[in-house]
Amino acid sequence: MEIRQSIHSDHAKQLDTEALRRAFLIENIFTADDYTLTYSHIDRIIIGGVMPVNRPVTLGDEMGKALGVSYFLERRELGVINIGGPGQAVIDGKTWEMGQEEALYVGKGARTLQFRSLDPACPARFYFNSAPAHCTFPDRKITLAEAASTTLGAAATANRRTIHRFIVPDVLPTCQLTMGLTRLESGSLWNTMPCHTHDRRMEVYFYFDLPDESAVFHMMGEPQQTRHLLVHNEQAVISPSWSIHAGVGTQCYAFIWGMVGENQIFDDMDPVNISALR
């Protein structure tokens, strides 16, 4: 498990490109027949991926040792979204079928987590976020039809997009984790502009469905001290609560967002006018 320490906003102003990437960019999410984990000190979120190809992949008790507990979800909750082929998540012996762009919430206390692909030629790709949890809520699968979905933006401003809110209070209860998937329409490039911050929550963006030789310029930093990260397909960016988070792609794409913090109010944000950005 890779550890990422918190970075103060004053420190971030001094970082060059490579240092920014080391602090905030997660370049490798999926490894065949294995899982990856990145632990951020920012609100203690864990970001990772599971890609079973030729055999099931189990997140076993060995993960607990690094967290100082007996097993991974002893004191945590988990959100999973499959961006690959059809798969299965087996949680404490119960099998959940997961198609492409379907989500699963796993409550605190689940001990045995196993992930499978149904077709090795088109493996499932389970992206997940995990947050500390204080109580247990029921496991639940969420389909696209069950998500709270909203279409925003306009073609004229190149930000026409549909936001699918999978793991939010309007759909199901959780301790603090919220997750969803946003897909841009053809011809749109900006995922959020005008941008915003939210001091009460951090956020992670995971970009996908980017063809080779395409990229997203992810904007970050304080509104008057902006920086950018060049992000490629199936890479993630950790966004502290003091940072803006917006991106523009070389073509349309999709991304999964996950938030952890003080509240779960989706529109509790502080907008920043474009004229105020520097």
PDB file of C-alpha atoms in Angstrom, residues 20-211:
ATOM      1  CA  LEU A  20       3.220  17.695  -7.943  1.00  0.00           C
ATOM      2  CA  ARG A  21       2.800  14.371  -9.698  1.00  0.00           C
ATOM      3  CA  ARG A  22       4.381  12.451  -6.817  1.00  0.00           C
ATOM      4  CA  ALA A  23       2.096  14.152  -4.307  1.00  0.00           C
ATOM      5  CA  PHE A  24      -1.251  14.174  -6.096  1.00  0.00           C
ATOM      6  CA  LEU A  25      -1.294  11.850  -9.136  1.00  0.00           C
ATOM      7  CA  ILE A  26      -1.911   8.088  -8.945  1.00  0.00           C
ATOM      8  CA  GLU A  27      -0.585   6.681 -12.209  1.00  0.00           C
ATOM      9  CA  ASN A  28      -1.236   2.955 -11.776  1.00  0.00           C
ATOM     10  CA  ILE A  29      -4.688   1.803 -10.706  1.00  0.00           C
ATOM     11  CA  PHE A  30      -5.107  -1.576 -12.409  1.00  0.00           C
ATOM     12  CA  THR A  31      -2.766  -4.588 -12.432  1.00  0.00           C
ATOM     13  CA  ALA A  32      -3.837  -7.919 -13.901  1.00  0.00           C
ATOM     14  CA  ASP A  33      -4.866 -10.507 -11.268  1.00  0.00           C
ATOM     15  CA  ASP A  34      -4.049  -8.166  -8.387  1.00  0.00           C
ATOM     16  CA  TYR A  35      -5.205  -5.094  -6.500  1.00  0.00           C
ATOM     17  CA  THR A  36      -3.603  -1.699  -5.886  1.00  0.00           C
ATOM     18  CA  LEU A  37      -3.965   0.577  -2.869  1.00  0.00           C
ATOM     19  CA  THR A  38      -3.043   4.209  -2.267  1.00  0.00           C
ATOM     20  CA  TYR A  39      -3.623   5.560   1.253  1.00  0.00           C
ATOM     21  CA  SER A  40      -3.901   9.322   1.556  1.00  0.00           C
ATOM     22  CA  HIS A  41      -3.504  11.107   4.873  1.00  0.00           C
ATOM     23  CA  ILE A  42      -6.093  13.581   3.544  1.00  0.00           C
ATOM     24  CA  ASP A  43      -9.256  12.410   5.345  1.00  0.00           C
ATOM     25  CA  ARG A  44      -7.751   8.879   5.397  1.00  0.00           C
ATOM     26  CA  ILE A  45      -9.231   7.916   2.033  1.00  0.00           C
ATOM     27  CA  ILE A  46      -7.973   4.786   0.240  1.00  0.00           C
ATOM     28  CA  ILE A  47      -8.011   4.697  -3.559  1.00  0.00           C
ATOM     29  CA  GLY A  48      -7.513   1.491  -5.502  1.00  0.00           C
ATOM     30  CA  GLY A  49      -8.413  -0.924  -8.257  1.00  0.00           C
ATOM     31  CA  VAL A  50      -8.939  -4.646  -8.749  1.00  0.00           C
ATOM     32  CA  MET A  51      -8.605  -6.344 -12.137  1.00  0.00           C
ATOM     33  CA  PRO A  52      -9.156 -10.111 -12.024  1.00  0.00           C
ATOM     34  CA  VAL A  53      -8.291 -11.687 -15.367  1.00  0.00           C
ATOM     35  CA  ASN A  54      -7.340 -15.351 -15.071  1.00  0.00           C
ATOM     36  CA  ARG A  55      -8.314 -15.878 -11.429  1.00  0.00           C
ATOM     37  CA  PRO A  56     -10.347 -14.242  -8.658  1.00  0.00           C
ATOM     38  CA  VAL A  57      -8.636 -11.570  -6.563  1.00  0.00           C
ATOM     39  CA  THR A  58      -9.246 -11.492  -2.814  1.00  0.00           C
ATOM     40  CA  LEU A  59      -8.735  -8.528  -0.523  1.00  0.00           C
ATOM     41  CA  GLY A  60      -7.863 -10.539   2.559  1.00  0.00           C
ATOM     42  CA  ASP A  61      -6.946  -9.985   6.185  1.00  0.00           C
ATOM     43  CA  GLU A  62      -3.384  -9.062   5.177  1.00  0.00           C
ATOM     44  CA  MET A  63      -4.680  -5.563   4.386  1.00  0.00           C
ATOM     45  CA  GLY A  64      -5.657  -5.031   8.009  1.00  0.00           C
ATOM     46  CA  LYS A  65      -2.085  -5.102   9.280  1.00  0.00           C
ATOM     47  CA  ALA A  66      -1.171  -1.939   7.395  1.00  0.00           C
ATOM     48  CA  LEU A  67      -4.203  -0.200   8.910  1.00  0.00           C
ATOM     49  CA  GLY A  68      -3.649  -1.427  12.457  1.00  0.00           C
ATOM     50  CA  VAL A  69      -6.821  -3.547  12.480  1.00  0.00           C
ATOM     51  CA  SER A  70      -7.715  -7.193  11.920  1.00  0.00           C
ATOM     52  CA  TYR A  71      -9.108  -6.806   8.406  1.00  0.00           C
ATOM     53  CA  PHE A  72      -9.659  -4.145   5.743  1.00  0.00           C
ATOM     54  CA  LEU A  73     -13.241  -3.058   6.497  1.00  0.00           C
ATOM     55  CA  GLU A  74     -13.181  -3.555  10.255  1.00  0.00           C
ATOM     56  CA  ARG A  75     -13.523   0.222  10.646  1.00  0.00           C
ATOM     57  CA  ARG A  76     -14.157   1.276   7.037  1.00  0.00           C
ATOM     58  CA  GLU A  77     -16.793   1.412   4.290  1.00  0.00           C
ATOM     59  CA  LEU A  78     -16.180   0.792   0.578  1.00  0.00           C
ATOM     60  CA  GLY A  79     -17.570   2.024  -2.729  1.00  0.00           C
ATOM     61  CA  VAL A  80     -16.857   0.108  -5.951  1.00  0.00           C
ATOM     62  CA  ILE A  81     -17.659   1.001  -9.577  1.00  0.00           C
ATOM     63  CA  ASN A  82     -16.949  -1.435 -12.416  1.00  0.00           C
ATOM     64  CA  ILE A  83     -15.698   0.247 -15.606  1.00  0.00           C
ATOM     65  CA  GLY A  84     -14.794  -2.987 -17.420  1.00  0.00           C
ATOM     66  CA  GLY A  85     -16.500  -6.174 -18.541  1.00  0.00           C
ATOM     67  CA  PRO A  86     -19.041  -8.137 -16.515  1.00  0.00           C
ATOM     68  CA  GLY A  87     -17.834  -9.317 -13.140  1.00  0.00           C
ATOM     69  CA  GLN A  88     -18.807 -10.442  -9.693  1.00  0.00           C
ATOM     70  CA  ALA A  89     -18.094  -9.153  -6.217  1.00  0.00           C
ATOM     71  CA  VAL A  90     -18.404 -11.798  -3.499  1.00  0.00           C
ATOM     72  CA  ILE A  91     -18.869 -10.104  -0.121  1.00  0.00           C
ATOM     73  CA  ASP A  92     -18.863 -12.474   2.881  1.00  0.00           C
ATOM     74  CA  GLY A  93     -20.163 -15.247   0.644  1.00  0.00           C
ATOM     75  CA  LYS A  94     -22.890 -13.243  -1.119  1.00  0.00           C
ATOM     76  CA  THR A  95     -22.384 -12.787  -4.870  1.00  0.00           C
ATOM     77  CA  TRP A  96     -23.204  -9.476  -6.517  1.00  0.00           C
ATOM     78  CA  GLU A  97     -23.300  -9.384 -10.333  1.00  0.00           C
ATOM     79  CA  MET A  98     -21.694  -6.176 -11.570  1.00  0.00           C
ATOM     80  CA  GLY A  99     -21.993  -4.996 -15.142  1.00  0.00           C
ATOM     81  CA  GLN A 100     -20.206  -2.087 -16.712  1.00  0.00           C
ATOM     82  CA  GLU A 101     -20.797   1.212 -14.898  1.00  0.00           C
ATOM     83  CA  GLU A 102     -22.608  -0.386 -11.987  1.00  0.00           C
ATOM     84  CA  ALA A 103     -21.722   0.398  -8.369  1.00  0.00           C
ATOM     85  CA  LEU A 104     -21.626  -1.519  -5.102  1.00  0.00           C
ATOM     86  CA  TYR A 105     -21.611  -0.107  -1.601  1.00  0.00           C
ATOM     87  CA  VAL A 106     -20.069  -2.354   1.083  1.00  0.00           C
ATOM     88  CA  GLY A 107     -20.707  -1.443   4.696  1.00  0.00           C
ATOM     89  CA  LYS A 108     -18.343  -1.478   7.643  1.00  0.00           C
ATOM     90  CA  GLY A 109     -17.569  -4.954   8.995  1.00  0.00           C
ATOM     91  CA  ALA A 110     -17.509  -6.972   5.767  1.00  0.00           C
ATOM     92  CA  ARG A 111     -14.540  -9.303   6.079  1.00  0.00           C
ATOM     93  CA  THR A 112     -14.171 -11.405   2.915  1.00  0.00           C
ATOM     94  CA  LEU A 113     -13.985  -9.464  -0.352  1.00  0.00           C
ATOM     95  CA  GLN A 114     -13.400 -11.331  -3.598  1.00  0.00           C
ATOM     96  CA  PHE A 115     -13.660 -10.028  -7.146  1.00  0.00           C
ATOM     97  CA  ARG A 116     -14.047 -12.033 -10.362  1.00  0.00           C
ATOM     98  CA  SER A 117     -14.289 -11.455 -14.111  1.00  0.00           C
ATOM     99  CA  LEU A 118     -16.755 -13.468 -16.176  1.00  0.00           C
ATOM    100  CA  ASP A 119     -14.718 -13.194 -19.392  1.00  0.00           C
ATOM    101  CA  PRO A 120     -10.887 -13.086 -19.272  1.00  0.00           C
ATOM    102  CA  ALA A 121     -10.898 -11.524 -22.745  1.00  0.00           C
ATOM    103  CA  CYS A 122     -12.896  -8.595 -21.355  1.00  0.00           C
ATOM    104  CA  PRO A 123     -12.011  -8.411 -17.660  1.00  0.00           C
ATOM    105  CA  ALA A 124     -13.881  -6.406 -15.073  1.00  0.00           C
ATOM    106  CA  ARG A 125     -12.084  -3.342 -13.733  1.00  0.00           C
ATOM    107  CA  PHE A 126     -13.267  -2.538 -10.238  1.00  0.00           C
ATOM    108  CA  TYR A 127     -12.303   0.966  -9.127  1.00  0.00           C
ATOM    109  CA  PHE A 128     -12.857   1.690  -5.439  1.00  0.00           C
ATOM    110  CA  ASN A 129     -12.698   4.310  -2.699  1.00  0.00           C
ATOM    111  CA  SER A 130     -12.754   3.511   1.021  1.00  0.00           C
ATOM    112  CA  ALA A 131     -13.328   5.827   3.986  1.00  0.00           C
ATOM    113  CA  PRO A 132     -13.304   5.431   7.759  1.00  0.00           C
ATOM    114  CA  ALA A 133     -16.753   4.501   9.097  1.00  0.00           C
ATOM    115  CA  HIS A 134     -18.372   4.671  12.528  1.00  0.00           C
ATOM    116  CA  CYS A 135     -21.374   2.375  11.950  1.00  0.00           C
ATOM    117  CA  THR A 136     -22.637  -0.273   9.518  1.00  0.00           C
ATOM    118  CA  PHE A 137     -25.085   0.319   6.682  1.00  0.00           C
ATOM    119  CA  PRO A 138     -26.406  -2.464   4.401  1.00  0.00           C
ATOM    120  CA  ASP A 139     -24.504  -3.535   1.301  1.00  0.00           C
ATOM    121  CA  ARG A 140     -26.259  -2.492  -1.885  1.00  0.00           C
ATOM    122  CA  LYS A 141     -25.752  -2.606  -5.641  1.00  0.00           C
ATOM    123  CA  ILE A 142     -26.689   0.504  -7.636  1.00  0.00           C
ATOM    124  CA  THR A 143     -27.340   0.456 -11.388  1.00  0.00           C
ATOM    125  CA  LEU A 144     -27.262   3.447 -13.726  1.00  0.00           C
ATOM    126  CA  ALA A 145     -31.073   3.468 -13.682  1.00  0.00           C
ATOM    127  CA  GLU A 146     -31.063   3.667  -9.875  1.00  0.00           C
ATOM    128  CA  ALA A 147     -28.507   6.481  -9.679  1.00  0.00           C
ATOM    129  CA  ALA A 148     -29.583  10.078  -9.138  1.00  0.00           C
ATOM    130  CA  SER A 149     -28.675  11.469 -12.567  1.00  0.00           C
ATOM    131  CA  THR A 150     -28.544  15.061 -13.791  1.00  0.00           C
ATOM    132  CA  THR A 151     -27.436  16.591 -17.091  1.00  0.00           C
ATOM    133  CA  LEU A 152     -25.664  19.937 -16.835  1.00  0.00           C
ATOM    134  CA  GLY A 153     -23.741  22.388 -18.982  1.00  0.00           C
ATOM    135  CA  ALA A 154     -24.018  23.311 -22.645  1.00  0.00           C
ATOM    136  CA  ALA A 155     -22.330  22.547 -25.939  1.00  0.00           C
ATOM    137  CA  ALA A 156     -21.546  26.238 -26.336  1.00  0.00           C
ATOM    138  CA  THR A 157     -19.319  26.138 -23.243  1.00  0.00           C
ATOM    139  CA  ALA A 158     -17.963  22.649 -24.046  1.00  0.00           C
ATOM    140  CA  ASN A 159     -19.156  21.197 -20.725  1.00  0.00           C
ATOM    141  CA  ARG A 160     -22.346  19.259 -21.503  1.00  0.00           C
ATOM    142  CA  ARG A 161     -22.206  16.289 -19.144  1.00  0.00           C
ATOM    143  CA  THR A 162     -24.359  13.825 -17.215  1.00  0.00           C
ATOM    144  CA  ILE A 163     -23.613  13.227 -13.534  1.00  0.00           C
ATOM    145  CA  HIS A 164     -24.659   9.831 -12.162  1.00  0.00           C
ATOM    146  CA  ARG A 165     -24.668   9.980  -8.350  1.00  0.00           C
ATOM    147  CA  PHE A 166     -24.430   6.358  -7.196  1.00  0.00           C
ATOM    148  CA  ILE A 167     -23.404   6.525  -3.544  1.00  0.00           C
ATOM    149  CA  VAL A 168     -25.138   9.618  -2.158  1.00  0.00           C
ATOM    150  CA  PRO A 169     -27.787  10.183   0.545  1.00  0.00           C
ATOM    151  CA  ASP A 170     -30.551  10.453  -2.097  1.00  0.00           C
ATOM    152  CA  VAL A 171     -29.850   6.838  -3.085  1.00  0.00           C
ATOM    153  CA  LEU A 172     -28.605   5.059   0.054  1.00  0.00           C
ATOM    154  CA  PRO A 173     -27.174   5.816   3.503  1.00  0.00           C
ATOM    155  CA  THR A 174     -23.417   5.757   4.161  1.00  0.00           C
ATOM    156  CA  CYS A 175     -21.202   7.074   6.936  1.00  0.00           C
ATOM    157  CA  GLN A 176     -19.325   9.675   4.879  1.00  0.00           C
ATOM    158  CA  LEU A 177     -18.312   8.268   1.496  1.00  0.00           C
ATOM    159  CA  THR A 178     -19.987   9.603  -1.643  1.00  0.00           C
ATOM    160  CA  MET A 179     -19.213   8.463  -5.203  1.00  0.00           C
ATOM    161  CA  GLY A 180     -20.496   8.968  -8.702  1.00  0.00           C
ATOM    162  CA  LEU A 181     -19.636   8.901 -12.385  1.00  0.00           C
ATOM    163  CA  THR A 182     -19.696  11.802 -14.813  1.00  0.00           C
ATOM    164  CA  ARG A 183     -19.654  11.344 -18.587  1.00  0.00           C
ATOM    165  CA  LEU A 184     -19.064  14.183 -21.042  1.00  0.00           C
ATOM    166  CA  GLU A 185     -21.010  14.354 -24.282  1.00  0.00           C
ATOM    167  CA  SER A 186     -19.221  14.235 -27.619  1.00  0.00           C
ATOM    168  CA  GLY A 187     -17.645  17.616 -28.327  1.00  0.00           C
ATOM    169  CA  SER A 188     -17.503  18.654 -24.662  1.00  0.00           C
ATOM    170  CA  LEU A 189     -14.140  18.902 -22.926  1.00  0.00           C
ATOM    171  CA  TRP A 190     -14.552  20.646 -19.539  1.00  0.00           C
ATOM    172  CA  ASN A 191     -15.743  18.623 -16.583  1.00  0.00           C
ATOM    173  CA  THR A 192     -16.317  21.573 -14.229  1.00  0.00           C
ATOM    174  CA  MET A 193     -16.015  25.215 -15.153  1.00  0.00           C
ATOM    175  CA  PRO A 194     -16.550  27.588 -13.442  1.00  0.00           C
ATOM    176  CA  CYS A 195     -14.741  25.578 -10.804  1.00  0.00           C
ATOM    177  CA  HIS A 196     -15.146  25.454  -7.043  1.00  0.00           C
ATOM    178  CA  THR A 197     -13.611  24.346  -3.780  1.00  0.00           C
ATOM    179  CA  HIS A 198     -15.264  22.686  -0.787  1.00  0.00           C
ATOM    180  CA  ASP A 199     -13.417  23.203   2.469  1.00  0.00           C
ATOM    181  CA  ARG A 200     -15.474  20.526   4.204  1.00  0.00           C
ATOM    182  CA  ARG A 201     -14.587  17.665   1.835  1.00  0.00           C
ATOM    183  CA  MET A 202     -11.668  16.331  -0.147  1.00  0.00           C
ATOM    184  CA  GLU A 203     -12.204  14.665  -3.534  1.00  0.00           C
ATOM    185  CA  VAL A 204     -10.534  12.181  -5.850  1.00  0.00           C
ATOM    186  CA  TYR A 205     -11.021  12.210  -9.641  1.00  0.00           C
ATOM    187  CA  PHE A 206     -10.382   9.007 -11.607  1.00  0.00           C
ATOM    188  CA  TYR A 207     -10.294   9.616 -15.368  1.00  0.00           C
ATOM    189  CA  PHE A 208     -11.128   6.858 -17.867  1.00  0.00           C
ATOM    190  CA  ASP A 209     -12.358   6.190 -21.420  1.00  0.00           C
ATOM    191  CA  LEU A 210      -9.477   8.268 -22.746  1.00  0.00           C
ATOM    192  CA  PRO A 211      -8.008   6.863 -25.986  1.00  0.00           C
TER     193      PRO A 211
END
